[in-house]
Short mmCIF file of C-alpha atoms in Angstrom, two decimals:
data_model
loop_
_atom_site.label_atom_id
_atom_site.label_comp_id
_atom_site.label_asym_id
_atom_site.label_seq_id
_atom_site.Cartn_x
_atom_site.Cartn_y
_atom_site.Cartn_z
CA UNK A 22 28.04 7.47 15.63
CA UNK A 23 26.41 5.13 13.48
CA UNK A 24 23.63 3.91 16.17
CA UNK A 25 23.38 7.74 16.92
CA UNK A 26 22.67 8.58 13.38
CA UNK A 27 20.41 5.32 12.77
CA UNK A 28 18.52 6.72 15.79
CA UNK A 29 17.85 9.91 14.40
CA UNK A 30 17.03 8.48 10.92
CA UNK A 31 14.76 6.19 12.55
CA UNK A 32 13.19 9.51 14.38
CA UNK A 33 12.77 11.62 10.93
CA UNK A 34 11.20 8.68 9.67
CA UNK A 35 8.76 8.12 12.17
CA UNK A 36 8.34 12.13 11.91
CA UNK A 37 7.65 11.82 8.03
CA UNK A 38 5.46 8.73 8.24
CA UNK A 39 3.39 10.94 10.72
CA UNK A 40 2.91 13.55 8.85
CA UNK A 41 2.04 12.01 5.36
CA UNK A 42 -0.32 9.96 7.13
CA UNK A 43 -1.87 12.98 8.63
CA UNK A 44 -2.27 14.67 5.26
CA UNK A 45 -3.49 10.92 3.29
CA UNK A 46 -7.07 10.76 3.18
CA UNK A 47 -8.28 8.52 5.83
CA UNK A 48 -7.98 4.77 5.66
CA UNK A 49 -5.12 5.15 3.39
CA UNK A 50 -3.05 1.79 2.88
CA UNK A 51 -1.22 0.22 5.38
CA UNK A 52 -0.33 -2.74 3.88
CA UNK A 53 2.80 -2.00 1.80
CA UNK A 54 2.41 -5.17 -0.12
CA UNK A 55 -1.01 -4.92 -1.00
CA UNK A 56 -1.66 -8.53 -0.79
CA UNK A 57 -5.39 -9.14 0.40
CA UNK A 58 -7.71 -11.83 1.13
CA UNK A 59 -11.04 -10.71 -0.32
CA UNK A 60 -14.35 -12.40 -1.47
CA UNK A 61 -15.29 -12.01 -5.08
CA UNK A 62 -17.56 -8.46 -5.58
CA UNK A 63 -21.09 -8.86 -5.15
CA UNK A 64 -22.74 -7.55 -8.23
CA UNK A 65 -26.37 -5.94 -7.69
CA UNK A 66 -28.44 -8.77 -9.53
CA UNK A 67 -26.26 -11.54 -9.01
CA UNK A 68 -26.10 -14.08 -6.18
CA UNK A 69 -25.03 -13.28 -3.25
CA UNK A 70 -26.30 -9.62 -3.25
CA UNK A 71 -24.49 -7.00 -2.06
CA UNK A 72 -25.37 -6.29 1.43
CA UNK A 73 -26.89 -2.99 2.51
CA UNK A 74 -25.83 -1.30 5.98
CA UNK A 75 -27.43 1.38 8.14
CA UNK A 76 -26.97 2.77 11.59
CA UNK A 77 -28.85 4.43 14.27
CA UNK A 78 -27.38 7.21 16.21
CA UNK A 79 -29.21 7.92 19.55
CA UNK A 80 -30.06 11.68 20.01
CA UNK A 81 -26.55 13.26 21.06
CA UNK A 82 -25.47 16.50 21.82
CA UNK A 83 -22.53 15.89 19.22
CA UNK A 84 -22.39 13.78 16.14
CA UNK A 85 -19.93 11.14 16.97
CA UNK A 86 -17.15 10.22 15.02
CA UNK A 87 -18.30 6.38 13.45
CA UNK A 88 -18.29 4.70 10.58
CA UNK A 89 -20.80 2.64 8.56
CA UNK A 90 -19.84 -0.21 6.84
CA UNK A 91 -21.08 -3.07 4.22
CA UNK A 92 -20.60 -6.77 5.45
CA UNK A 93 -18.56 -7.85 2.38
CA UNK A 94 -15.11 -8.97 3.24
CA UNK A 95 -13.07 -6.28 2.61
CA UNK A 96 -16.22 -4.18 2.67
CA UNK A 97 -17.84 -2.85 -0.69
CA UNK A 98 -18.39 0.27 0.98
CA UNK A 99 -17.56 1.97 3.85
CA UNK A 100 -18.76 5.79 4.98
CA UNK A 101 -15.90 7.10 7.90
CA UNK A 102 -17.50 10.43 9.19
CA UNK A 103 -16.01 12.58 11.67
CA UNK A 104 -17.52 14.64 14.92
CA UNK A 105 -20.33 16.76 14.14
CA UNK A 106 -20.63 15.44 10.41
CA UNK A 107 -24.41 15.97 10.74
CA UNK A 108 -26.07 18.74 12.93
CA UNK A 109 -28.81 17.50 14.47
CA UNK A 110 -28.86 17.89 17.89
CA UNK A 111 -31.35 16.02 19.92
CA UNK A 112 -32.53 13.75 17.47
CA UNK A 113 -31.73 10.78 16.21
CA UNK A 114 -29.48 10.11 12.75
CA UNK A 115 -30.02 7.24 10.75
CA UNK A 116 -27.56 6.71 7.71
CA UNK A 117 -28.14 4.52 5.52
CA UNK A 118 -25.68 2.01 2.46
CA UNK A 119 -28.13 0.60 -0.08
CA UNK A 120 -26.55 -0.73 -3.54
CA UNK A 121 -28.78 0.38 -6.38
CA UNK A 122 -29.56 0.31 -10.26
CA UNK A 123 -27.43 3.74 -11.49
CA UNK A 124 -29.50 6.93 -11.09
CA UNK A 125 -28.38 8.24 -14.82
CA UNK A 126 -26.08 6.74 -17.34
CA UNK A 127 -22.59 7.56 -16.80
CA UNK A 128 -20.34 10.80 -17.62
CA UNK A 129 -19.38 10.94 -21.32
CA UNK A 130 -16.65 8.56 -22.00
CA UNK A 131 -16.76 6.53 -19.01
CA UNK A 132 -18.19 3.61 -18.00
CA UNK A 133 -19.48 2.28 -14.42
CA UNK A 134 -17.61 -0.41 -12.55
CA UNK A 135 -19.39 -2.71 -10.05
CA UNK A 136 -22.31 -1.20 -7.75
CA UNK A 137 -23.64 2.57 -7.45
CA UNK A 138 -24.34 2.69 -3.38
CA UNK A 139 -27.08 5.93 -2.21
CA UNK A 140 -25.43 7.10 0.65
CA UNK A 141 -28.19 8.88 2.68
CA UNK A 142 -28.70 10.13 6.37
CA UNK A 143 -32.24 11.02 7.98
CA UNK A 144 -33.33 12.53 11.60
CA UNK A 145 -35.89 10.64 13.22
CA UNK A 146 -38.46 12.64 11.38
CA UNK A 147 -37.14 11.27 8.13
CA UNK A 148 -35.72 14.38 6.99
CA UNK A 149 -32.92 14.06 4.78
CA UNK A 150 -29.59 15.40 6.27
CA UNK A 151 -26.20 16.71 4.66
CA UNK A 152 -23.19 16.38 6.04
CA UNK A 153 -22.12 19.89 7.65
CA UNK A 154 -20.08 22.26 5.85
CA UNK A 155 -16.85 21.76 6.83
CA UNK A 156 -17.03 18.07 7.93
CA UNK A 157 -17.08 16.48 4.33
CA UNK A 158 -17.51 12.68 4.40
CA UNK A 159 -14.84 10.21 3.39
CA UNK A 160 -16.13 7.16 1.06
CA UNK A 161 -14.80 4.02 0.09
CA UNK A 162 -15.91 1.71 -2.30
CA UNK A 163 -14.83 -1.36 -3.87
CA UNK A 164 -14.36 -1.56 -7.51
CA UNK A 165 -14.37 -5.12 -9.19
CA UNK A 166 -10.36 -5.12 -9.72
CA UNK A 167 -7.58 -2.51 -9.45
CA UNK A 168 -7.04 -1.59 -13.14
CA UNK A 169 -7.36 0.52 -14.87
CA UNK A 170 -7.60 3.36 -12.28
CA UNK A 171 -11.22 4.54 -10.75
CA UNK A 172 -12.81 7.63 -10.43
CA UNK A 173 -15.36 7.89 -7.91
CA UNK A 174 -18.99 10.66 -8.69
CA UNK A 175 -21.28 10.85 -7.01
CA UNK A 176 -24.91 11.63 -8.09
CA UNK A 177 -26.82 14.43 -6.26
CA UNK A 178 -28.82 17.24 -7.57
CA UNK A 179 -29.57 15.64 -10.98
CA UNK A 180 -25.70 15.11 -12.34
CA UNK A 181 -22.67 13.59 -11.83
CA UNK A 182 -19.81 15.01 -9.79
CA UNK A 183 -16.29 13.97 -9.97
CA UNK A 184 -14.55 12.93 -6.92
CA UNK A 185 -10.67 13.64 -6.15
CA UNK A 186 -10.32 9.75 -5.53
CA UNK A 187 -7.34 7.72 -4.34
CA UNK A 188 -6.42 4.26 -4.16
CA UNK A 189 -6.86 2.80 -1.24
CA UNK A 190 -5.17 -0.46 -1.76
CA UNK A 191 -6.58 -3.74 -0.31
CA UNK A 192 -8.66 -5.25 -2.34
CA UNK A 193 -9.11 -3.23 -4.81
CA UNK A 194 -10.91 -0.05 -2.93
CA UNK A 195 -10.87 3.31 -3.64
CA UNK A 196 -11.79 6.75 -1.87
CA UNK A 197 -12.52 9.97 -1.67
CA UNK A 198 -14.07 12.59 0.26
CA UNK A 199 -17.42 14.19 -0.50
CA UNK A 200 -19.44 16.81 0.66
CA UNK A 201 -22.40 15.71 -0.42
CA UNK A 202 -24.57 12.80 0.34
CA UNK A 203 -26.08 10.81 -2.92
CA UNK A 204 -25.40 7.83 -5.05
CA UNK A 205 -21.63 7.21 -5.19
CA UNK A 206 -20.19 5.01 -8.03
CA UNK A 207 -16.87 4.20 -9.52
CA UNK A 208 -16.37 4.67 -13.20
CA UNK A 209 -13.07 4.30 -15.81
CA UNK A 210 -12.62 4.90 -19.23
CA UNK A 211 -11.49 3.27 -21.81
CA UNK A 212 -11.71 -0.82 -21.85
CA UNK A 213 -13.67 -3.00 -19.06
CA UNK A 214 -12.00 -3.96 -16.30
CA UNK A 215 -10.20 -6.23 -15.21
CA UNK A 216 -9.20 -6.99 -18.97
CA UNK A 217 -5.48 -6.56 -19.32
CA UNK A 218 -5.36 -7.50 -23.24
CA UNK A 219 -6.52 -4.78 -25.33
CA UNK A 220 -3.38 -5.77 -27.61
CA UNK A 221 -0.87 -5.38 -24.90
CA UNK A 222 1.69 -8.39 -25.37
CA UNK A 223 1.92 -9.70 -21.66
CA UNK A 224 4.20 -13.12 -23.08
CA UNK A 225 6.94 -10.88 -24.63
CA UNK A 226 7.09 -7.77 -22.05
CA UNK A 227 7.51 -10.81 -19.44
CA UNK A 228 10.39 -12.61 -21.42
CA UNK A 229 11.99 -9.46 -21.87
CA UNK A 230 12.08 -8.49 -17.85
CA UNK A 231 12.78 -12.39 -17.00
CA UNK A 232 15.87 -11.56 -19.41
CA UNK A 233 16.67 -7.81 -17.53
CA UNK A 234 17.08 -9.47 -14.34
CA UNK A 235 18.97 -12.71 -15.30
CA UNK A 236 21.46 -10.02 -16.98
CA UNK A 237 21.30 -7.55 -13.99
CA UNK A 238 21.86 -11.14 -11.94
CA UNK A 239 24.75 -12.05 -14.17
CA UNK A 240 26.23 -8.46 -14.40
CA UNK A 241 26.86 -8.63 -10.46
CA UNK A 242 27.80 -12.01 -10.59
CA UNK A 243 30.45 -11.18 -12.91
CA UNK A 244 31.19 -7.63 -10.86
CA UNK A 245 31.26 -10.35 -7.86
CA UNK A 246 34.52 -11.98 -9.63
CA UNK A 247 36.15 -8.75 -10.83
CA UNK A 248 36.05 -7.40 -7.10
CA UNK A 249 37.00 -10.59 -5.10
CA UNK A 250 40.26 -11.08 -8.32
CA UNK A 251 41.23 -7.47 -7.62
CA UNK B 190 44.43 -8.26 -0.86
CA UNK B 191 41.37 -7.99 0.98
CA UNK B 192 38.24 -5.67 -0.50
CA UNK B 193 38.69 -2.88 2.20
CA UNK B 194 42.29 -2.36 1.30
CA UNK B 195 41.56 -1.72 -2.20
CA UNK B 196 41.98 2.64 -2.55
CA UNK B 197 38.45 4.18 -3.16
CA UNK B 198 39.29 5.31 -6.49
CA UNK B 199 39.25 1.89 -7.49
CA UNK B 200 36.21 0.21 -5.79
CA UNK B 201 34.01 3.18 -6.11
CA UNK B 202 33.26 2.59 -9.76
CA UNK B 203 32.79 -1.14 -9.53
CA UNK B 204 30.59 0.22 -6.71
CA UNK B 205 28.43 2.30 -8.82
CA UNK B 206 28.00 -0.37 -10.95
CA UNK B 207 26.88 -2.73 -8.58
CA UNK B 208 24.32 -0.08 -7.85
CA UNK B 209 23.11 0.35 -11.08
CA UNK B 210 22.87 -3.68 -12.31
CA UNK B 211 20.51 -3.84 -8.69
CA UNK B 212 18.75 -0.88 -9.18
CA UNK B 213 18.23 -2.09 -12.78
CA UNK B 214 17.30 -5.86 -11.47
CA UNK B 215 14.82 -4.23 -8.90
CA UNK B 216 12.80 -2.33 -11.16
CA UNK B 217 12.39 -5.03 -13.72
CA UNK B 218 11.27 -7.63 -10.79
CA UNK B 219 8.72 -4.30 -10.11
CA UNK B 220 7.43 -4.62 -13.33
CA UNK B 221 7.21 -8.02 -13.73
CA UNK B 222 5.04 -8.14 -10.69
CA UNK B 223 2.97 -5.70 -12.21
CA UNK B 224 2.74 -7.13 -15.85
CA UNK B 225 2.33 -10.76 -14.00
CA UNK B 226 -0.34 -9.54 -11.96
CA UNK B 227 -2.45 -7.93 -14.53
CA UNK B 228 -5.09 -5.86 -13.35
CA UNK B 229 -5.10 -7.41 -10.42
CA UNK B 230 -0.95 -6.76 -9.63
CA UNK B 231 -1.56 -5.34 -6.03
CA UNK B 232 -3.82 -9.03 -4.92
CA UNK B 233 -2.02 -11.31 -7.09
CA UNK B 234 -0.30 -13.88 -4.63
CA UNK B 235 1.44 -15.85 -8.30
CA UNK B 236 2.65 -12.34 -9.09
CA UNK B 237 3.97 -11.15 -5.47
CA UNK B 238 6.08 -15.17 -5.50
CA UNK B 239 7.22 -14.10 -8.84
CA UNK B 240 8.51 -11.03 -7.35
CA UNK B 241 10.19 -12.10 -4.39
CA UNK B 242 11.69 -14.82 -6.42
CA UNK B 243 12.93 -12.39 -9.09
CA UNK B 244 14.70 -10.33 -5.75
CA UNK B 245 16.23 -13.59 -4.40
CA UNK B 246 18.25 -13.91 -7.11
CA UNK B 247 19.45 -10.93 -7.53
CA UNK B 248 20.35 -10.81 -3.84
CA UNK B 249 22.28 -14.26 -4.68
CA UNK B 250 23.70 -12.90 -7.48
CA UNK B 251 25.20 -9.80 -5.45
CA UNK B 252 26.64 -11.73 -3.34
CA UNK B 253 25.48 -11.06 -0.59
CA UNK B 254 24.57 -12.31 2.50
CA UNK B 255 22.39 -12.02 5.57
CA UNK B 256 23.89 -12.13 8.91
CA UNK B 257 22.75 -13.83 11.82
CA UNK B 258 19.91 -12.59 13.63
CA UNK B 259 20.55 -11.03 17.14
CA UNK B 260 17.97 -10.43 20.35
CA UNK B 261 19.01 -7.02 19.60
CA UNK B 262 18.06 -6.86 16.31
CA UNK B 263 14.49 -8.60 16.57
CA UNK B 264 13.77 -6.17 19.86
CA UNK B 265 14.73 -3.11 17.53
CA UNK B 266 12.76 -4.87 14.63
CA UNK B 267 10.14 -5.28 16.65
CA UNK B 268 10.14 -1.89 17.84
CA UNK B 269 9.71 -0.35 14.30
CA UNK B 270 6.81 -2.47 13.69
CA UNK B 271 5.41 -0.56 16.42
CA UNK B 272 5.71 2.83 15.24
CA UNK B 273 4.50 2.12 11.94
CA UNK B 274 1.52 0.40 13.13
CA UNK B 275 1.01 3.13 15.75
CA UNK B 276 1.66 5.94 13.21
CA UNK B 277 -1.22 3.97 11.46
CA UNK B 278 -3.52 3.44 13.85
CA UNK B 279 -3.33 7.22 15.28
CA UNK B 280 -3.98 8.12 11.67
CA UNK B 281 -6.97 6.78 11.08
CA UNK B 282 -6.40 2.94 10.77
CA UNK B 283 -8.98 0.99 11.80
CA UNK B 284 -8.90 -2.75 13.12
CA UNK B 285 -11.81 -5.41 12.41
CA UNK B 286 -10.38 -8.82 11.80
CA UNK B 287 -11.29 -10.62 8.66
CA UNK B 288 -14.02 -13.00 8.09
CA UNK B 289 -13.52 -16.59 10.19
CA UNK B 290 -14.07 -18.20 6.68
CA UNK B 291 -10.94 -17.04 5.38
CA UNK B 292 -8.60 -18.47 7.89
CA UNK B 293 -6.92 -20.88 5.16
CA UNK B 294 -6.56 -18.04 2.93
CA UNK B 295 -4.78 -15.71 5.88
CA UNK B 296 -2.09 -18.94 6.35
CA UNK B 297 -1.01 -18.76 2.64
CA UNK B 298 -1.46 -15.21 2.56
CA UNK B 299 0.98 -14.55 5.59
CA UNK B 300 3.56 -16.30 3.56
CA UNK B 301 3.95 -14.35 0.82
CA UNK B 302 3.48 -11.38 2.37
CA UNK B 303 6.59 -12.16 4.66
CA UNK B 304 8.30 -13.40 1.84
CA UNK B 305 7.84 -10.27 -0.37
CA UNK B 306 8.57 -8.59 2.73
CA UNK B 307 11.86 -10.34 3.76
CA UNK B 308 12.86 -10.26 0.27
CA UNK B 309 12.55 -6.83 -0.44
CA UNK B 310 14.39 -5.80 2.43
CA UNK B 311 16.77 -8.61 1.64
CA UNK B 312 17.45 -6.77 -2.01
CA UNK B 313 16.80 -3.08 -0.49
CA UNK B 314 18.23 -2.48 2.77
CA UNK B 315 20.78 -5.48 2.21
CA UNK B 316 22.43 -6.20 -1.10
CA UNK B 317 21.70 -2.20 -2.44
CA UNK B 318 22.28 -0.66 0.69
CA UNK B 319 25.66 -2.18 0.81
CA UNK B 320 26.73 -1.42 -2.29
CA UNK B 321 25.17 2.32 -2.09
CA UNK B 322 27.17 2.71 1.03
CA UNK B 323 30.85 1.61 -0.77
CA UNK B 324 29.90 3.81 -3.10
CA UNK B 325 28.87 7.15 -1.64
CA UNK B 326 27.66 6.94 2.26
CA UNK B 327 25.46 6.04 4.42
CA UNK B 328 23.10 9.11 3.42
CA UNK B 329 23.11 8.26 0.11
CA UNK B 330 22.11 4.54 0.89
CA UNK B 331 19.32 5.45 3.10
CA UNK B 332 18.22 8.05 0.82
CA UNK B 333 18.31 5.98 -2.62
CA UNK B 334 16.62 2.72 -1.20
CA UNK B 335 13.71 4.89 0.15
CA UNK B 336 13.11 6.34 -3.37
CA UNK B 337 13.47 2.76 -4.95
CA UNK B 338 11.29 1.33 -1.97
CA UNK B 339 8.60 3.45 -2.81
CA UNK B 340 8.78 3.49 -6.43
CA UNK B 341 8.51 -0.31 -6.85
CA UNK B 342 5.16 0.34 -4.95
CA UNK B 343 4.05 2.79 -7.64
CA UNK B 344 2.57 -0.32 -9.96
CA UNK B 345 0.22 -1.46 -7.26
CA UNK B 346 -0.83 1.83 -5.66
CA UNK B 347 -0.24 4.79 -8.27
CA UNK B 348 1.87 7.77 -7.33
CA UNK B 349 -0.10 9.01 -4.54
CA UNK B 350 1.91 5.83 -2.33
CA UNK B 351 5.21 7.62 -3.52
CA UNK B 352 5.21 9.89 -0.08
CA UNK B 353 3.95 7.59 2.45
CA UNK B 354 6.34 4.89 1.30
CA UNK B 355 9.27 7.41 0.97
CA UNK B 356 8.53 8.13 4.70
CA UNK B 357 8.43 4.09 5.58
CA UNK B 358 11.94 4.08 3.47
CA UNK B 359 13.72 6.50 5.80
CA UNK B 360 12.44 4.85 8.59
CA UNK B 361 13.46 1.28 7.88
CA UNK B 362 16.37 2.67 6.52
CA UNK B 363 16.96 3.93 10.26
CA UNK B 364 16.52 0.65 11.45
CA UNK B 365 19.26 -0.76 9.09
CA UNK B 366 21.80 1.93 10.27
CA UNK B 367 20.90 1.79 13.33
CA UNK B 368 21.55 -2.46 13.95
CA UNK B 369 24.15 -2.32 11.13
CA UNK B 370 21.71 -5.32 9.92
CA UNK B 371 18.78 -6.01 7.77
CA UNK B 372 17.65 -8.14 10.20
CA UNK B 373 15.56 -4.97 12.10
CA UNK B 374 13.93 -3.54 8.74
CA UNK B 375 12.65 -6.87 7.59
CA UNK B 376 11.00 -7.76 10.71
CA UNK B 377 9.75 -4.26 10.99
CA UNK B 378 8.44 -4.31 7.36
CA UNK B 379 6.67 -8.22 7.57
CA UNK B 380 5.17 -7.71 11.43
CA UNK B 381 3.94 -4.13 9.99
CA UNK B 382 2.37 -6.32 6.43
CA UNK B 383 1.07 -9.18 8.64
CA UNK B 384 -0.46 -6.97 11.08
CA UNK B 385 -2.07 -4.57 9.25
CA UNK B 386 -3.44 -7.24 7.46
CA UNK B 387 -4.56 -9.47 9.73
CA UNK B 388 -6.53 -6.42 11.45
CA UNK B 389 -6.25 -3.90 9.28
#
C-alpha cells in the first residue's frame, strides 16, 4: 500500500513539476539551492568589460529556435528566442548583445543596476527586425546582486517599458519576456544594491533566530524525554 | 512500554508539538540564511553552512535518525534525480558547463550544495515527516513538508518559486513514501542541485 501510494505521489509530482515548469518562463531555476559559482559583474567602464555577443543566422525557411548569449560566467545576458521569432525568410538574421551607456535616465523613483544591453536583430540588408507578433522574446540579464528585487524595461520608442520580470536564480539573474527589441536594463527602488544596512539590525535579528532554534532544538529535546519516560 | 503502544490520544499531542518546535526551528534556520546572506542570501556559501548547520541540530535534537542506505534506495534516489532533471531539461533547461577556471570553486561549491541538500531532506522528509506522520498521516506529512520545502525557498527566490518547489515537494515526498527512507529524496534532491549546476 505504502510503495503503491509513494508511487503515485511520486507520479503527481512528476505531473505537477511538469506542468509548473511548462507555465515558468523559460530558464526558470533549477537549482533549488541557489548556490552559484559566478565571476564578479562586469561594469561598462570598468576592467574587464562586459562582453558583447552576436549571431548570424544563415537564410532559412524558418527562424530557428537559438539563443544568444554573453561570455560572462553565468552570462550577463542571454536572449532565448523561439521558432519563427523573426520573419525573414530567405535572408539572413543577425542579432546582436552590446552593453551600453543608458539611452534616458531611469523611470521616476528608480534607479539602474549594472549594464543597459541594446538587444537588436538586422536582415542582411541591415534592416532592423522585431520579433513577430506572437513569438515575444525571453531576456535575461544579470543584475549586480539579488536584493532588493529587479525590474527589468526596456527602452524602445523613446520611453521606458516595464517588464513582468522574475527571478531567475543563479547568480543573481533575472527575466522576462518582451515583445519588443531595444535597450533592456534592470532597475530597483529604493537604496543601492547590494547594501543590506539601511538601519536594518543584522547582529540582533541573527541572535534572536540563533536563540529560536536552540529553543525549538531544546523544546524537542525535552519532548524527546517526555515521550521515551511515558 | 514501547512508543507504538502508547494510545493515540496520548502521543498525538506530543506529536503536534514536535511538529510545531520543527516547523518553528526550520523557518528560523530559513531566515537566518537569508539575514546571514544579505543581499546576496541565494550565492552565499557562509550563509547556506549556516543553514545546514542550523538543520543538523535540530534533526539531532529530534531525535532522530537516518537509516542505513540500501541499493534500493540509491536506484530509486537516483531515479528521481532523473525526472527532475528531465522535467527540466524538456522545459527549457539548457546545459553549457561552467568556465574551466572555476573548477576549485565547483569542488567547494558541490559541498555545500549536498550538504544543504542532505540536510534539508534530513530535517524535511526525515525528522518532520516523522513526526507529521504520528501525528496525522502520511498525506498530511507529504503535504506539509512540500509547503515548508518551498517556503524556506521563498527568501532566495521570491514567491514566484512557491509552485515549482511545491511540485518538487510532492515529488520527493513520493520518494520518501515510497522507500519508507530519506535516503531516496536526498539523493534525488543533491544529484538534481549538483547537476543542474554543474551544467545547468
Amino acid at each position: 500500500m505504502s510503495r503503491r501510494r509513494g508511487a503515485l505521489l511520486t507520479a503527481v509530482g512528476f505531473v505537477l513539476v511538469m506542468l509548473v515548469w511548462r507555465e515558468l518562463p523559460a530558464a526558470a531555476p533549477p537549482v533549488y539551492d541557489g548556490i552559484c559559482v559566478a565571476d564578479p559583474y562586469r561594469t561598462l567602464g570598468h576592467s574587464p568589460a562586459p562582453s558583447s555577443a552576436t549571431k548570424t543566422y544563415p537564410p532559412a525557411k524558418d527562424f530557428p529556435t537559438s539563443e544568444v548569449i554573453t561570455d560572462e560566467s553565468p552570462a550577463q545576458v542571454q536572449v532565448l528566442m523561439m521558432m519563427d521569432t523573426f520573419s525573414a525568410p530567405n535572408t539572413s538574421v543577425t542579432v546582436s548583445i552590446t552593453p551600453m551607456a543608458a539611452p534616458a535616465p531611469p523611470p521616476s523613483g528608480l534607479a539602474l543596476d549594472g549594464n543597459v544591453y541594446r538587444i537588436s536583430a538586422v536582415d542582411a540588408s541591415g534592416k532592423m527586425l522585431q520579433p513577430a507578433s506572437q513569438m515575444p522574446i525571453t531576456v535575461l540579464l544579470r543584475a549586480t546582486a539579488s536584493s532588493p528585487a529587479k525590474t527589468m524595461f526596456v527602452h524602445s520608442s523613446g520611453t521606458w517599458h516595464q517588464l513582468r520580470t522574475f527571478s531567475a536564480g543563479c547568480g543573481d539573474s533575472f527575466e522576462a519576456v518582451s515583445t519588443t527589441l531595444g535597450d533592456f536594463g534592470l532597475f530597483y527602488a529604493g537604496g543601492p544594491p547590494g547594501n543590506t544596512g539601511g538601519g536594518f539590525p543584522v547582529a540582533p535579528v541573527v541572535g534572536v533566530l540563533v536563540v529560536v532554534v536552540i529553543a525549538a532544538g531544546l523544546g524537542l529535546v525535552r519532548l524527546s524525554g517526555t515521550r521515551r519516560s511515558r | 512500554m514501547s512508543v507504538d503502544a502508547i494510545p493515540r490520544a496520548v502521543t498525538r499531542p506530543i506529536a503536534a508539538t514536535h511538529c510545531a518546535l520543527l516547523v518553528i526551528g526550520i523557518a528560523a534556520a530559513a531566515l537566518l540564511r537569508a539575514v546571514t546572506g544579505g543581499a546576496d542570501a541565494a550565492a552565499s556559501k557562509p550563509a547556506a553552512l549556516v543553514f545546514a548547520a542550523a538543520l543538523f541540530v535540530l534533526v539531532r535534537t529530534a531525535g532522530w535518525r537516518a537509516d542505513k542506505w540500501r541499493a534500493v534506495d540509491v536506484a530509486v534516489g537516483i531515479g528521481g534525480a532523473a525526472l527532475l532533471l528531465g522535467a527540466w531539461l524538456a522545459n527549457g533547461g539548457h546545459l553549457w558547463l561552467l568556465a574551466p577556471q572555476h573548477a576549485a570553486d565547483l569542488a567547494v561549491w558541490s559541498l555545500v550544495v549536498t550538504a544543504v541538500a542532505v540536510t534539508e531532506e534530513f530535517a524535511l522528509r526525515g525528522a518532520l515527516f516523522a513526526a507529521l506522520v504520528r501525528w496525522n498521516g502520511v498525506s498530511t506529512a507529504v503535504a506539509v513538508t512540500s509547503v515548508v520545502f518551498a517556503l524556506i525557498h521563498v527568501p532566495l527566490y521570491g514567491w514566484q518559486a512557491v509552485p515549482l518547489d511545491c511540485a518538487v515537494g510532492v515529488l520527493l515526498g513520493g520518494l520518501r513514501v515510497l522507500t519508507g527512507g530519506v535516503a531516496a529524496p536526498a539523493l534525488a534532491h543533491a544529484l538534481t542541485d549538483l547537476v543542474a549546476g554543474w551544467v545547468g
